[in-house]
CSV table of C-alpha atoms in Angstrom, one decimal:
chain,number,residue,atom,x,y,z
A,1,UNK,CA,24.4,39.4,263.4
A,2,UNK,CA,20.7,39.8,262.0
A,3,UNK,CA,22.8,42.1,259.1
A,4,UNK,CA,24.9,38.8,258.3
A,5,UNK,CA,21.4,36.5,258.2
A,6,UNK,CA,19.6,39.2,255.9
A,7,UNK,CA,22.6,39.4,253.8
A,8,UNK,CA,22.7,35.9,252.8
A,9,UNK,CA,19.2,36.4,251.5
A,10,UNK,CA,20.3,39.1,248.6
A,11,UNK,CA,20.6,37.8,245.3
A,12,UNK,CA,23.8,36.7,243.7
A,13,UNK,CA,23.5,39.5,240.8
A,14,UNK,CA,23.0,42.1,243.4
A,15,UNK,CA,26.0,40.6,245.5
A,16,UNK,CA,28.4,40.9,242.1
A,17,UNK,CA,28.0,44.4,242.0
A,18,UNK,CA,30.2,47.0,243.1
A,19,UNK,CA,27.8,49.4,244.1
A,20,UNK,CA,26.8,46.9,246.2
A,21,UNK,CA,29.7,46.3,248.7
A,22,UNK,CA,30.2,50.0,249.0
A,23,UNK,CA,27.2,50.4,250.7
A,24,UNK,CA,27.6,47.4,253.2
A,25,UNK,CA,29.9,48.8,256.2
A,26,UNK,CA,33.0,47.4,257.6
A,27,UNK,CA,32.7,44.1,259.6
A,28,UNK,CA,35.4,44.7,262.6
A,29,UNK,CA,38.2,42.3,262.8
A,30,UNK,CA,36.3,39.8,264.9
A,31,UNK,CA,36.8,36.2,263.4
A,32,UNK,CA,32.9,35.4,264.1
A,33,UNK,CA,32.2,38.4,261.8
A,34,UNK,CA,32.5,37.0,258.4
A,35,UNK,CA,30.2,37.7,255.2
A,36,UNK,CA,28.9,34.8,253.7
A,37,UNK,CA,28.0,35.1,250.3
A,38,UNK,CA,26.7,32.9,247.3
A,39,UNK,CA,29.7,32.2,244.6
A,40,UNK,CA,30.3,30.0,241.3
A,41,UNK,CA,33.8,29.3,241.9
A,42,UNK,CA,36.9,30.1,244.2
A,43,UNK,CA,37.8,32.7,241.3
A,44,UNK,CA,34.7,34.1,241.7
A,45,UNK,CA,34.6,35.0,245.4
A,46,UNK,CA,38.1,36.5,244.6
A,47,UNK,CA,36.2,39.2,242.4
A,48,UNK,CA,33.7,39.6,245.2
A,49,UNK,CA,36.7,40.4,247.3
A,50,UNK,CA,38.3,42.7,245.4
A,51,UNK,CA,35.0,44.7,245.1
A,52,UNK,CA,34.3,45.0,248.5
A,53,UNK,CA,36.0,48.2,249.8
A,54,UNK,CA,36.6,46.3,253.1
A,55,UNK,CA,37.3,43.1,252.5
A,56,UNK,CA,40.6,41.8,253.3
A,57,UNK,CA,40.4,38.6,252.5
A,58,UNK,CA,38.1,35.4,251.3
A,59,UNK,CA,37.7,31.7,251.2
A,60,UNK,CA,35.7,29.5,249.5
A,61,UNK,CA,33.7,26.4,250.1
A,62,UNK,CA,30.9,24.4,248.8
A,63,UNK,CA,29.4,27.4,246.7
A,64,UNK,CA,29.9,29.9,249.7
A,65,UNK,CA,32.3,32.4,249.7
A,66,UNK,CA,33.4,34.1,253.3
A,67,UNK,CA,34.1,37.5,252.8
A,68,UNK,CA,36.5,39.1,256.2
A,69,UNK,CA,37.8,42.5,257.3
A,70,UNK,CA,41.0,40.7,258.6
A,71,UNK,CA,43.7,38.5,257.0
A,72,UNK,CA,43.7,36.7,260.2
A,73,UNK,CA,40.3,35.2,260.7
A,74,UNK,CA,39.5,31.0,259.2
A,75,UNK,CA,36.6,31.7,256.2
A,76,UNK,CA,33.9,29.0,256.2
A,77,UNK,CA,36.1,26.6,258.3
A,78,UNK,CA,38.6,26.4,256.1
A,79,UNK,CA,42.3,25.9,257.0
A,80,UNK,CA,43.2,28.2,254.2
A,81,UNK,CA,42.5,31.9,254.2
A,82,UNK,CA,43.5,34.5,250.7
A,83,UNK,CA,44.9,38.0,250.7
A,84,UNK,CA,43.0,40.5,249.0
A,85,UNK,CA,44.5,41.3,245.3
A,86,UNK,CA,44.2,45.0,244.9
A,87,UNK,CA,44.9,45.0,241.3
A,88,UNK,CA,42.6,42.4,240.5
A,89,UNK,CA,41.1,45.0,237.4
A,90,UNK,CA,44.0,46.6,236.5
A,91,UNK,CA,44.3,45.2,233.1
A,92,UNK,CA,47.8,44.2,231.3
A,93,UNK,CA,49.0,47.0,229.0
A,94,UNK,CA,51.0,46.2,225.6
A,95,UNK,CA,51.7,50.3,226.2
A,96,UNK,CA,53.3,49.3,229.1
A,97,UNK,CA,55.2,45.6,229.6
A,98,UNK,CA,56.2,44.5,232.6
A,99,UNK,CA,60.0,43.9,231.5
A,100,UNK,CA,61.2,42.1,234.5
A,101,UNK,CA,64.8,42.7,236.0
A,102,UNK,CA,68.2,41.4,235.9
A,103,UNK,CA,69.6,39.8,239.3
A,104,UNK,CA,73.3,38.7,240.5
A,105,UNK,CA,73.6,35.1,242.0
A,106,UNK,CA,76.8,33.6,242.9
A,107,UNK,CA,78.6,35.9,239.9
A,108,UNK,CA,75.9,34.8,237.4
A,109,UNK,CA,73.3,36.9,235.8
A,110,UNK,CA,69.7,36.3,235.9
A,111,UNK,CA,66.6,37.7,234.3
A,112,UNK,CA,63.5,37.7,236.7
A,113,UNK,CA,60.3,36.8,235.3
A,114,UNK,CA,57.9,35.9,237.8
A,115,UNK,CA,57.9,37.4,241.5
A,116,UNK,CA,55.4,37.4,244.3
A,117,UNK,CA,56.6,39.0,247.1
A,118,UNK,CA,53.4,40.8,248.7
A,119,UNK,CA,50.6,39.0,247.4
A,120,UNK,CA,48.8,42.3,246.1
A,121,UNK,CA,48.6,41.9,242.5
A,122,UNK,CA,45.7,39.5,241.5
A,123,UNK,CA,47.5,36.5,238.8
A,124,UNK,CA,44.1,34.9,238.7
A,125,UNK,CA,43.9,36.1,234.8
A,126,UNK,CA,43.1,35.3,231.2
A,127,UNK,CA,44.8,33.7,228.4
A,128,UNK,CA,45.8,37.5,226.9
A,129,UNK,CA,47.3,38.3,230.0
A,130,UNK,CA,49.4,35.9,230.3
A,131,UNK,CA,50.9,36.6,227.0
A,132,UNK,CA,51.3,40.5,227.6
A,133,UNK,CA,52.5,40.3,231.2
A,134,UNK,CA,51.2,42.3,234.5
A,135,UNK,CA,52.0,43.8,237.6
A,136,UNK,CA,54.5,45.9,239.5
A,137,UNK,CA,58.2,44.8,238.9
A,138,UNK,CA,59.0,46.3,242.6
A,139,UNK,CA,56.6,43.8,244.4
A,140,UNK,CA,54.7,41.2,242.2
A,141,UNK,CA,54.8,40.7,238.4
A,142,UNK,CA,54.5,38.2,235.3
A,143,UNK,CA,56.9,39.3,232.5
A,144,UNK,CA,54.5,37.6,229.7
A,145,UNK,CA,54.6,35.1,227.7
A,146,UNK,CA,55.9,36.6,224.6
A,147,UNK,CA,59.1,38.0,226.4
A,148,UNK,CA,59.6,34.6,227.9
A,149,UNK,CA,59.9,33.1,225.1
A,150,UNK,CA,61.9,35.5,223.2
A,151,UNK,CA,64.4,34.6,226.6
A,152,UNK,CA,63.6,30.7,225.8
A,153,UNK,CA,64.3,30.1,222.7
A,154,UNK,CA,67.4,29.0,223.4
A,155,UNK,CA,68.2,26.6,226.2
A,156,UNK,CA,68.9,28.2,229.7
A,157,UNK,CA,69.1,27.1,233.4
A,158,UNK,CA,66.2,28.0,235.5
A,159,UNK,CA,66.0,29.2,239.1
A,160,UNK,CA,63.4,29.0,241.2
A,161,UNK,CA,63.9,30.8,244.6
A,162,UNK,CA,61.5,30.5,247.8
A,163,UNK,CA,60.7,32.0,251.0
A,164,UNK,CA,58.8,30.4,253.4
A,165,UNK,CA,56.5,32.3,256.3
A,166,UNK,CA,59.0,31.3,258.7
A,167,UNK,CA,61.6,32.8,257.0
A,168,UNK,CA,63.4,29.5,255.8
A,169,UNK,CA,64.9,30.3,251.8
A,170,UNK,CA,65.0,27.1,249.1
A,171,UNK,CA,66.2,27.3,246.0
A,172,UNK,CA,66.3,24.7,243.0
A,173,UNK,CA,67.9,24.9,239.7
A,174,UNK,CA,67.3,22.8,236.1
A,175,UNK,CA,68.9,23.1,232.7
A,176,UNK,CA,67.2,23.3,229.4
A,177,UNK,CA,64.7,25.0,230.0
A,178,UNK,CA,62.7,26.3,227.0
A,179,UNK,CA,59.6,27.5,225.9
A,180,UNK,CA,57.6,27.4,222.5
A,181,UNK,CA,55.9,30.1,220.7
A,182,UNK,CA,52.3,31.1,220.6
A,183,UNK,CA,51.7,28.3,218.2
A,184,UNK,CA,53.0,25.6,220.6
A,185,UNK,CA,51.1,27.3,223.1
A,186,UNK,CA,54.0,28.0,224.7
A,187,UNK,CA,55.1,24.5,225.6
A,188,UNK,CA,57.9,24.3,228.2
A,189,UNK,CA,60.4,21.8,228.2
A,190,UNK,CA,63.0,21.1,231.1
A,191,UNK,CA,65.7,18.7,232.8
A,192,UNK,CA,65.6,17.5,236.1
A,193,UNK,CA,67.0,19.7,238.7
A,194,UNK,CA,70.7,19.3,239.1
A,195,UNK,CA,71.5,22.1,241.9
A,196,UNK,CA,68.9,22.4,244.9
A,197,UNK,CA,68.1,22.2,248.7
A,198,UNK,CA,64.2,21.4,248.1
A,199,UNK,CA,63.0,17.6,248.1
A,200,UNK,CA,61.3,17.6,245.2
A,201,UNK,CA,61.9,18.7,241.3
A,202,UNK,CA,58.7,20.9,241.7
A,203,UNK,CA,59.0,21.9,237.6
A,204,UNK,CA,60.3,18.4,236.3
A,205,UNK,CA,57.3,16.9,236.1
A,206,UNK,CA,55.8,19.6,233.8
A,207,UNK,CA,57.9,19.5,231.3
A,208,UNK,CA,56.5,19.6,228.1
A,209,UNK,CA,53.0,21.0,229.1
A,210,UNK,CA,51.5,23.7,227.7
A,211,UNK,CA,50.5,26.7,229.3
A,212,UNK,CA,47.0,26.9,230.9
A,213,UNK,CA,44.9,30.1,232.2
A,214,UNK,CA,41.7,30.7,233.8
A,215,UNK,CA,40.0,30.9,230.4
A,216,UNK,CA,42.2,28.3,228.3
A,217,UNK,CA,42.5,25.0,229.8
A,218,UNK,CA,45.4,23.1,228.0
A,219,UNK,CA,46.5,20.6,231.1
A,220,UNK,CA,46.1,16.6,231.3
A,221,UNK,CA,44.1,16.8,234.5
A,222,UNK,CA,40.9,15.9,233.8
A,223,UNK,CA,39.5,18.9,235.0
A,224,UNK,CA,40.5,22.1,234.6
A,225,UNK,CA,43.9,23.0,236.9
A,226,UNK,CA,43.4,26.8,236.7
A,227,UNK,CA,39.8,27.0,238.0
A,228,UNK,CA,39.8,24.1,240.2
A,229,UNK,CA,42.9,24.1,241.3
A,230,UNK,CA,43.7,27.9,242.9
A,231,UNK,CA,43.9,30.0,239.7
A,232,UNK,CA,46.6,31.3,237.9
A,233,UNK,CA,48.3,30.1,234.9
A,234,UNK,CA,51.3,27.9,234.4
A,235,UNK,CA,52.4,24.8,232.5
A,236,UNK,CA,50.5,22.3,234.6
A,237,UNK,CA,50.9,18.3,233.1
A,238,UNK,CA,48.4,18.1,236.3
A,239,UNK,CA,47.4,20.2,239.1
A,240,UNK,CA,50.2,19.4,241.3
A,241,UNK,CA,54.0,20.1,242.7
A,242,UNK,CA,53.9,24.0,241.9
A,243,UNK,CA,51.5,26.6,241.3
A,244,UNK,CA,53.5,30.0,242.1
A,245,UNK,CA,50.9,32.0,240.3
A,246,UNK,CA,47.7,30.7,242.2
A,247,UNK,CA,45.8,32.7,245.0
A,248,UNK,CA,47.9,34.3,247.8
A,249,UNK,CA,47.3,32.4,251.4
A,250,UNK,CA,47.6,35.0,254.8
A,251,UNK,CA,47.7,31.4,256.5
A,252,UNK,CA,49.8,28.3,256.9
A,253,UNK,CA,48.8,25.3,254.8
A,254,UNK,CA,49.1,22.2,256.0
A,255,UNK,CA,47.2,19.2,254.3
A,256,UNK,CA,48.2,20.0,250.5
A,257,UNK,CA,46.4,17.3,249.1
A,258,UNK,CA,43.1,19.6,249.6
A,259,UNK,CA,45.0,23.1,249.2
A,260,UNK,CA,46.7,22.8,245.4
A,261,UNK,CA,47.6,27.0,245.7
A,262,UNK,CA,50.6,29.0,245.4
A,263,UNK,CA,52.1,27.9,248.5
A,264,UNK,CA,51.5,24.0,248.1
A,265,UNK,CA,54.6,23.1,246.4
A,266,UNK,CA,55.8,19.8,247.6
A,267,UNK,CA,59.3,21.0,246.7
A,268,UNK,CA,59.4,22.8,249.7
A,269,UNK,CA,59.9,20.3,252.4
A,270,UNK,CA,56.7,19.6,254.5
A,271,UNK,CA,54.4,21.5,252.4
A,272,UNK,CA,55.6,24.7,253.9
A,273,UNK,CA,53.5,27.8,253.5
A,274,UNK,CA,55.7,30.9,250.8
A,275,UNK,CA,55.9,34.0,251.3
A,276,UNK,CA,57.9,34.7,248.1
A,277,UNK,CA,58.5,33.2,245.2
A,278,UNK,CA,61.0,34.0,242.2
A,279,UNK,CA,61.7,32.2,238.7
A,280,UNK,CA,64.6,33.4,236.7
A,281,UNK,CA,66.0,32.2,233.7
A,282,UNK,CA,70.8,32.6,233.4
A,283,UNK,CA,72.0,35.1,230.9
C-alpha cells in the first residue's frame, strides 16, 4: 500500500514512459490493488496501459487513470472497466492492408470491414489510420477507409451483426449505404433500416456525417466525439447510438447516458454490453 501512495507522487512525464512501468512489479489480482496515476484524457490512460507490462486493464476519471492487473477489478469507482489493447503501437502498414473477408448470410455474399471480436487490437487511432486500415483479419480489424469506399461508391445494403456478453446475437440491416472520397471526408449516407431485430436504427441517424478520428474532429457535437466520447473513429452526426470502434469494456454497462463506448449502442435493447461486433457491406 505505501508503494501505491509513493507512486502517485511521480511525475506525469516519468509515468509516460515505458521504461518506467517495466520496472514497477505486478500488482496481484486483488481489486483494492489498483495503480492510480495522473492522465490528460481517457485516450491517454489507454497508452499508459498498453505500456505497462502488467496492466490488464484501465479506467478513467476526473484526471486519474486506474491502472489493474485483472480485467475483473472496478478502476476508480467506475461502473466501466477496459481491456488492454496489445497492439496499441503497431502502426497501419500501406505494405500490408488489412483486406477484410467475404462472408455467406442467408445465400448472400458479404464483405467484412469492421470486426471486434477479442478486444485486443487498440482502434483508438489517427486520421491516417483510418484511411489505411489495421489489425488482424482473424480477431479484430478496420479494412480502411480507402477500400471502403472503393466498396461504396455504389449503393449497397449494410449489415451490422452483434453479440452480446450474454451470448444474445442482433442484427440490423439498411440500404444505400455509401461513402464519399477523401475529399468528402468520407461522408456516409444511409436509409433507415428495413430488416432487424434491434430497437433502434443505430446508423440512421448518422447519415451523412463525416468521418471523425482521434486527431480530426469532423462531428456536430459540440465537443469532440472521438476524445470525449470513448475513442475510435466513425461517422458520428453526435456522440451517440453506436460507437463500434471505441474502447473495449471487460464489464457490463449499464447507465449509457455516462458510458458513450463501443458497447453503448442503444440499438441493442437495454443498453446491453457486446462482445462482438461486425459491419459488412452485400456484394
Amino acid at each position: 500500500m505505501l508503494r501505491l501512495v509513493l507512486l502517485l507522487n511521480l511525475c506525469p512525464l516519468l509515468l509516460a514512459t515505458p521504461e518506467y512501468f517495466d520496472s514497477v512489479p505486478a500488482l496481484t489480482c486483488c481489486c483494492n490493488q489498483i495503480l492510480k496515476v495522473p492522465a490528460q484524457s481517457e485516450s491517454k490512460c489507454a497508452v499508459l496501459s498498453s505500456r505497462s507490462n502488467w496492466s490488464r486493464s484501465f479506467g478513467f476519471s476526473n484526471g486519474v487513470c486506474g491502472l489493474s492487473a485483472s480485467d475483473k477489478c472496478a478502476v476508480n469507482n467506475e461502473p466501466t472497466i477496459f481491456k488492454k489493447q496489445t497492439e496499441i503501437q503497431t502502426p497501419a502498414d500501406p505494405s500490408k492492408p488489412v483486406p477484410g473477408y467475404e462472408l455467406q448470410v442467408d445465400n448472400r455474399l458479404f464483405w467484412v470491414f469492421q470486426q471486434r471480436l477479442t478486444g485486443d487490437v487498440l482502434f483508438n487511432r489517427t486520421w491516417d489510420e483510418y484511411v489505411l486500415g489495421f489489425g488482424n483479419v482473424s480477431t479484430d480489424f478496420w479494412a480502411g477507409l480507402t477500400l471502403i469506399n472503393e466498396f461504396g461508391k455504389t449503393n449497397r445494403t449494410i449489415r451490422i451483426e452483434m453479440t452480446t456478453v450474454d451470448n444474445e446475437f442482433y442484427w440490423q440491416e439498411s440500404a444505400n449505404f455509401t461513402v464519399g472520397n477523401a475529399s468528402t471526408n468520407y461522408t456516409m449516407h444511409v436509409d433507415q433500416y428495413n430488416a432487424y431485430n434491434t430497437s433502434s436504427d443505430v446508423l440512421y441517424f448518422h447519415s451523412g456525417s463525416q468521418f471523425s478520428t482521434i486527431d480530426i474532429d469532423n462531428d456536430l457535437y459540440g465537443g469532440h466525439c472521438a476524445s470525449e466520447r470513448g475513442g475510435g473513429g466513425f461517422w458520428w452526426a453526435n456522440c451517440q447510438m453506436i460507437n463500434p470502434n471505441g474502447f473495449y469494456s471487460s464489464t457490463v454497462v449499464s447507465d449509457p447516458s455516462s458510458n458513450f463506448k463501443y458497447v453503448a449502442a442503444s440499438g441493442v435493447q437495454s443498453y446491453k454490453t457486446l462482445q462482438a461486433i461486425k459491419m459488412m457491406l452485400q456484394l
